[in-house]
Amino acid sequence: MLNSSEKIIPQLAAQLLSAQRIVVMTGAGVSAESGISTFRDSEDSYWSQFDPMTLASLDGFSDNPQRVWHWYQWRRQQIALARPNPAHVGLAQLQRRLPLYLITQNVDGLHQQAGSQQVCELHGNIFINQCVSVSCNYREQHQDNASDLITCPQCQQAYLRPGVVWFGECLAAERLEAADLASRDCDLFLSMGTSAAVYPAAGFAALAKQSGAQIIEINPAATPLSEHADWVIRAPVGSVFERLMPLLS
Ligand code: BV8
């Protein structure tokens, strides 16, 4: 039984086909149907169980690198078992056919696994390691999910850390700029699977709206963006794409 908002999925299809420049912003909810925990929306979300400042901040790593490293190793193992769901697969197919730019806050790489290209990973990627020393530029593709803390092989001075953006850290300038330009230039902005709580990522929908774009939110729950969206589809994004994609083929 479709709820009232799911009945607008045909209009979503029409909007996608008529848009000139589409931006999609995804969050942890897009990977929820792949079995990966979200951060804030349920009692088994990460931040309901763990303190973000001890696990997702440079201070937290400096205080206890072992604890942070092992938490990320545990997340890497959870993600390694996950497979792209219909939302990841559908977005990759849409990217091949429509003028669609994909921005994600997710660090799990599932968009790329599903075949998406040019993914703007605002918060980095959990399968990249980088030296925690700001004076060392060492980066590598993470190899061993079972490994203990690793000393940087280049500078031999500091530990490696996950290549993600922690709280209080600036996002990579080139990714910020790309997301900013795309958001200002689009005529359709889809926000899906995000609580719209974390900045500057949560600010791109407002940029798009100021530039005249239609805003569509796909999320089973309300967010601070909902009242500013032109349309809201209150449903899990994987099931929305299962209905949407046949309308676009
Ligand atoms: C920064 C690490 C400069 C990676 C994360 C104003 C401007 C700039 C900064 C700030 C500002 N105000 C406050 C700040 C500071 C802070 C911030 O935004 N704090 C918030 C909490 C208030 N921002 C920063 O620190 C950023 N840095 O701006 O630097 C600076 C520095 C200092 C001071 C000022 C400025 C860095 C932000 C990145 C932090 N890194 N994690 C990792 O380990 O993964 S945060 C974490 O939140 C993840 O990165 C995640 O991607 C991000 C957003 O969360 P969501 O993806 O939205 O996930 P969430 O669980 O919240 O929501 C899931 C949603 O999905 C829910 O709504 C749910 O209903 C829905 N859902 C569930 N199932 C489904 C579904 N939807 C659809 N289908 C389903 N099936």
Coordinates of C-alpha atoms and ligand atoms in Angstrom, one line a residue:
M1 CA 0.0 0.0 0.0
L2 CA 1.6 3.3 -1.1
N3 CA 1.5 6.2 1.3
S4 CA 0.4 9.5 -0.1
S5 CA 3.9 10.7 -0.7
E6 CA 4.9 7.5 -2.6
K7 CA 2.1 8.3 -5.1
I8 CA 4.3 11.2 -6.3
I9 CA 7.0 8.8 -7.6
P10 CA 5.8 9.2 -11.2
Q11 CA 6.1 13.0 -10.8
L12 CA 9.7 12.4 -9.5
A13 CA 10.4 10.4 -12.7
A14 CA 9.0 13.3 -14.8
Q15 CA 11.1 15.8 -12.9
L16 CA 14.3 13.8 -13.4
L17 CA 13.6 13.5 -17.2
S18 CA 12.9 17.2 -17.6
A19 CA 15.7 18.5 -15.4
Q20 CA 18.8 20.1 -17.0
R21 CA 21.2 19.7 -14.2
I22 CA 20.5 17.3 -11.2
V23 CA 22.4 17.2 -7.9
V24 CA 21.9 14.2 -5.6
M25 CA 23.1 14.5 -2.0
T26 CA 23.1 11.1 -0.1
G27 CA 23.6 10.3 3.6
A28 CA 23.9 7.2 5.7
G29 CA 20.2 6.3 5.1
V30 CA 21.0 5.4 1.5
S31 CA 23.3 2.6 2.9
A32 CA 20.8 1.5 5.7
E33 CA 19.1 -1.0 3.4
S34 CA 22.6 -2.5 2.7
G35 CA 22.8 -3.3 6.4
I36 CA 25.2 -0.4 7.4
S37 CA 24.4 1.5 10.6
T38 CA 23.2 5.1 10.4
F39 CA 24.5 7.8 12.8
R40 CA 21.5 9.4 14.5
D41 CA 18.2 8.0 13.6
S42 CA 17.6 4.9 15.7
E43 CA 18.7 3.4 19.0
D44 CA 21.3 1.2 17.3
S45 CA 22.8 4.1 15.3
Y46 CA 26.5 4.9 15.8
W47 CA 26.0 8.0 17.8
S48 CA 23.3 6.4 20.0
Q49 CA 25.9 3.9 21.2
F50 CA 29.2 5.8 20.9
D51 CA 30.4 9.4 21.6
P52 CA 31.2 11.0 18.2
M53 CA 33.8 13.3 19.9
T54 CA 35.8 10.3 21.2
L55 CA 35.6 8.3 17.9
A56 CA 35.2 10.8 15.1
S57 CA 37.5 13.7 16.0
L58 CA 41.3 14.3 15.9
D59 CA 41.3 14.9 19.7
G60 CA 39.6 11.5 20.2
F61 CA 42.3 9.9 18.0
S62 CA 45.1 11.7 19.8
D63 CA 43.7 10.7 23.2
N64 CA 43.3 7.0 22.3
P65 CA 44.4 6.1 18.8
Q66 CA 43.9 2.4 19.5
R67 CA 40.2 2.8 20.4
V68 CA 39.5 5.0 17.3
W69 CA 41.5 2.7 14.9
H70 CA 39.7 -0.4 16.1
W71 CA 36.3 1.3 15.9
Y72 CA 37.0 2.1 12.2
Q73 CA 38.3 -1.4 11.7
W74 CA 35.0 -2.8 13.0
R75 CA 33.1 -0.4 10.7
R76 CA 35.3 -1.5 7.7
Q77 CA 34.4 -5.2 8.5
Q78 CA 30.7 -4.3 8.6
I79 CA 30.9 -2.4 5.3
A80 CA 33.0 -5.1 3.6
L81 CA 30.0 -7.4 4.1
A82 CA 27.5 -4.9 2.6
R83 CA 26.4 -4.8 -1.0
P84 CA 24.9 -1.9 -3.0
N85 CA 21.1 -1.8 -2.7
P86 CA 18.5 -0.6 -5.4
A87 CA 19.2 3.0 -4.5
H88 CA 23.0 2.8 -5.2
V89 CA 22.3 0.7 -8.3
G90 CA 19.6 3.1 -9.6
L91 CA 21.7 6.2 -9.0
A92 CA 24.5 4.7 -11.0
Q93 CA 22.1 3.9 -13.9
L94 CA 20.6 7.4 -13.7
Q95 CA 24.1 8.9 -13.8
R96 CA 24.8 7.2 -17.1
R97 CA 21.6 8.6 -18.7
L98 CA 20.9 11.9 -17.0
P99 CA 23.0 15.1 -16.2
L100 CA 23.3 14.0 -12.6
Y101 CA 26.1 15.0 -10.1
L102 CA 26.4 12.8 -7.1
I103 CA 27.5 14.2 -3.7
T104 CA 27.7 11.8 -0.7
Q105 CA 28.4 12.2 3.0
N106 CA 29.0 8.4 3.1
V107 CA 32.4 7.0 3.4
D108 CA 31.5 3.4 2.5
G109 CA 32.2 3.5 -1.2
L110 CA 29.0 1.7 -2.1
H111 CA 28.1 4.3 -4.8
Q112 CA 31.3 3.4 -6.6
Q113 CA 30.7 -0.3 -6.1
A114 CA 27.3 0.1 -7.8
G115 CA 29.1 1.8 -10.8
S116 CA 28.7 5.5 -10.0
Q117 CA 31.5 7.7 -11.4
Q118 CA 32.8 11.1 -10.3
V119 CA 31.3 10.7 -6.8
C120 CA 32.0 13.7 -4.6
E121 CA 32.9 12.0 -1.3
L122 CA 32.5 15.1 1.0
H123 CA 33.6 13.2 4.1
G124 CA 36.3 11.0 2.5
N125 CA 36.5 7.3 2.3
I126 CA 36.9 4.7 5.1
F127 CA 39.1 2.5 2.9
I128 CA 41.8 5.1 2.6
N129 CA 44.5 5.5 5.3
Q130 CA 46.5 8.7 5.7
C131 CA 49.3 9.8 8.0
V132 CA 47.9 11.7 11.0
S133 CA 50.9 14.1 10.8
V134 CA 49.9 17.2 8.9
S135 CA 53.5 17.5 7.7
C136 CA 53.4 14.1 6.0
N137 CA 51.3 13.6 2.8
Y138 CA 51.3 9.8 2.9
R139 CA 48.0 8.1 1.8
E140 CA 47.3 4.5 0.9
Q141 CA 44.4 2.2 0.0
H142 CA 43.7 0.3 3.3
Q143 CA 44.8 -3.3 3.0
D144 CA 44.2 -5.3 6.2
N145 CA 40.9 -5.1 8.2
A146 CA 42.5 -7.0 11.0
S147 CA 45.5 -4.8 11.5
D148 CA 46.5 -3.0 14.6
L149 CA 47.6 0.6 14.6
I150 CA 50.0 1.2 11.7
T151 CA 53.1 3.5 11.9
C152 CA 53.3 5.7 8.8
P153 CA 55.8 3.9 6.4
Q154 CA 56.8 7.3 4.9
C155 CA 57.7 9.5 7.8
Q156 CA 58.0 6.7 10.4
Q157 CA 56.9 9.3 13.0
A158 CA 53.1 9.1 13.3
Y159 CA 50.2 6.6 13.0
L160 CA 48.0 6.2 10.0
R161 CA 44.4 7.3 10.5
P162 CA 41.2 6.6 8.4
G163 CA 41.0 9.0 5.4
V164 CA 37.6 10.5 6.6
V165 CA 36.7 14.0 7.7
W166 CA 36.2 14.2 11.5
F167 CA 34.3 16.7 13.5
G168 CA 36.1 20.0 13.7
E169 CA 38.1 19.2 10.5
C170 CA 37.7 21.2 7.3
L171 CA 36.5 19.4 4.3
A172 CA 38.8 19.1 1.3
A173 CA 38.6 22.5 -0.5
E174 CA 38.3 21.0 -4.0
R175 CA 35.3 18.8 -2.9
L176 CA 33.6 21.7 -1.1
E177 CA 34.0 23.9 -4.2
A178 CA 32.7 21.2 -6.5
A179 CA 29.7 20.6 -4.3
D180 CA 29.1 24.3 -3.9
L181 CA 29.2 25.0 -7.7
A182 CA 27.0 22.1 -8.6
S183 CA 24.4 23.0 -5.9
R184 CA 24.3 26.6 -7.1
D185 CA 24.0 25.5 -10.7
C186 CA 21.4 22.8 -10.6
D187 CA 17.7 23.0 -11.3
L188 CA 16.8 19.8 -9.3
F189 CA 18.3 18.9 -5.9
L190 CA 17.5 15.5 -4.4
S191 CA 18.4 15.0 -0.7
M192 CA 18.1 11.3 0.2
G193 CA 18.9 9.4 3.4
T194 CA 20.4 12.2 5.3
S195 CA 19.3 13.9 8.6
A196 CA 20.5 17.2 7.2
A197 CA 22.2 17.8 10.5
V198 CA 25.9 18.0 9.6
Y199 CA 27.4 21.1 8.0
P200 CA 28.6 22.3 5.6
A201 CA 27.0 19.3 3.8
A202 CA 23.5 20.2 5.1
G203 CA 23.9 23.7 3.6
F204 CA 24.0 22.7 0.0
A205 CA 20.2 22.2 -0.4
A206 CA 19.7 25.8 0.8
L207 CA 22.2 26.9 -1.9
A208 CA 20.3 25.1 -4.5
K209 CA 17.0 26.5 -3.3
Q210 CA 18.4 30.0 -3.4
S211 CA 19.4 29.4 -7.0
G212 CA 15.9 28.4 -7.9
A213 CA 16.2 24.6 -7.9
Q214 CA 13.3 22.3 -7.0
I215 CA 14.1 20.4 -3.8
I216 CA 13.0 16.9 -3.2
E217 CA 13.7 14.9 0.0
I218 CA 13.5 11.1 0.2
N219 CA 13.5 10.0 3.9
P220 CA 11.1 8.0 6.0
A221 CA 11.5 10.6 8.7
A222 CA 11.2 14.4 8.8
T223 CA 14.4 16.5 8.9
P224 CA 15.2 20.3 9.2
L225 CA 15.2 20.3 5.3
S226 CA 11.6 18.9 5.0
E227 CA 9.8 22.2 5.5
H228 CA 11.9 23.8 2.8
A229 CA 11.5 20.9 0.3
D230 CA 9.1 21.3 -2.7
W231 CA 8.3 17.6 -2.4
V232 CA 8.9 15.0 0.3
I233 CA 8.7 11.2 -0.2
R234 CA 8.3 9.6 3.2
A235 CA 9.7 6.2 2.3
P236 CA 12.9 4.1 2.4
V237 CA 15.0 5.1 -0.6
G238 CA 15.7 1.6 -1.8
S239 CA 12.0 0.9 -2.2
V240 CA 11.4 4.2 -3.9
F241 CA 14.1 3.3 -6.5
E242 CA 12.5 -0.1 -7.0
R243 CA 9.3 1.8 -8.1
L244 CA 11.1 4.7 -9.8
M245 CA 13.5 2.9 -12.1
P246 CA 10.9 1.0 -14.2
L247 CA 9.2 4.3 -14.9
L248 CA 12.5 5.6 -16.4
S249 CA 13.5 2.6 -18.5
Ligands
BV8_1 C1 33.8 21.6 9.3 C2 33.1 11.1 10.2 C3 35.1 23.6 9.5 C4 33.2 10.3 9.0 C5 31.3 12.7 10.4 C6 28.3 25.2 10.5 C7 29.2 25.2 9.4 C8 30.3 24.4 9.4 C9 30.6 23.5 10.5 C10 29.7 23.4 11.5 C11 28.5 24.3 11.5 N1 27.9 24.0 12.7 C12 28.5 23.1 13.3 C13 29.6 22.7 12.7 C14 30.5 21.7 13.1 C15 30.2 20.3 12.6 C16 28.7 20.0 12.5 O1 28.1 20.1 11.5 N2 28.2 19.5 13.7 C17 26.7 19.1 13.7 C18 26.6 17.8 14.4 C19 26.0 20.3 14.3 N3 30.7 20.1 11.3 C20 32.0 19.8 11.2 O2 32.8 19.6 12.1 C21 32.6 19.5 9.8 N4 33.8 20.3 9.6 O3 32.8 22.2 9.0 O4 35.1 22.2 9.4 C22 34.7 24.0 10.9 C23 35.5 23.4 11.9 C24 35.2 23.7 13.3 C25 34.1 24.6 13.6 C26 33.3 25.1 12.5 C27 33.7 24.8 11.2 C28 32.9 18.1 9.6 C29 31.6 17.2 9.4 C30 32.0 15.8 9.1 C31 31.9 15.0 10.4 N5 32.2 13.6 10.1 N6 31.7 11.4 10.5 C32 32.7 8.9 9.4 O5 33.3 8.3 10.3 O6 31.7 8.4 8.7 S1 29.7 13.0 10.8 C33 28.6 11.9 10.2 O7 27.4 12.6 9.9 C34 28.9 11.2 8.9 O8 30.0 11.7 8.2 C35 27.6 11.3 8.1 O9 27.9 11.2 6.8 C36 27.2 12.7 8.5 C37 25.8 13.1 8.2 O10 24.9 12.1 8.8 P1 23.8 11.4 7.8 O11 24.5 10.8 6.7 O12 22.7 12.3 7.5 O13 23.3 10.2 8.7 P2 22.3 10.2 9.9 O14 22.4 8.9 10.7 O15 22.4 11.5 10.7 O16 20.8 10.3 9.2 C38 20.4 9.2 8.4 C39 19.1 9.6 7.8 O17 18.6 8.6 6.9 C40 18.0 9.8 8.8 O18 17.3 11.0 8.6 C41 17.0 8.6 8.6 O19 15.7 9.0 8.8 C42 17.3 8.3 7.2 N7 17.1 6.9 6.7 C43 17.2 5.8 7.5 N8 16.9 4.7 6.7 C44 16.6 5.2 5.4 C45 16.7 6.6 5.5 N9 16.4 7.4 4.4 C46 16.1 6.8 3.3 N10 16.0 5.4 3.2 C47 16.2 4.6 4.2 N11 16.1 3.3 4.1

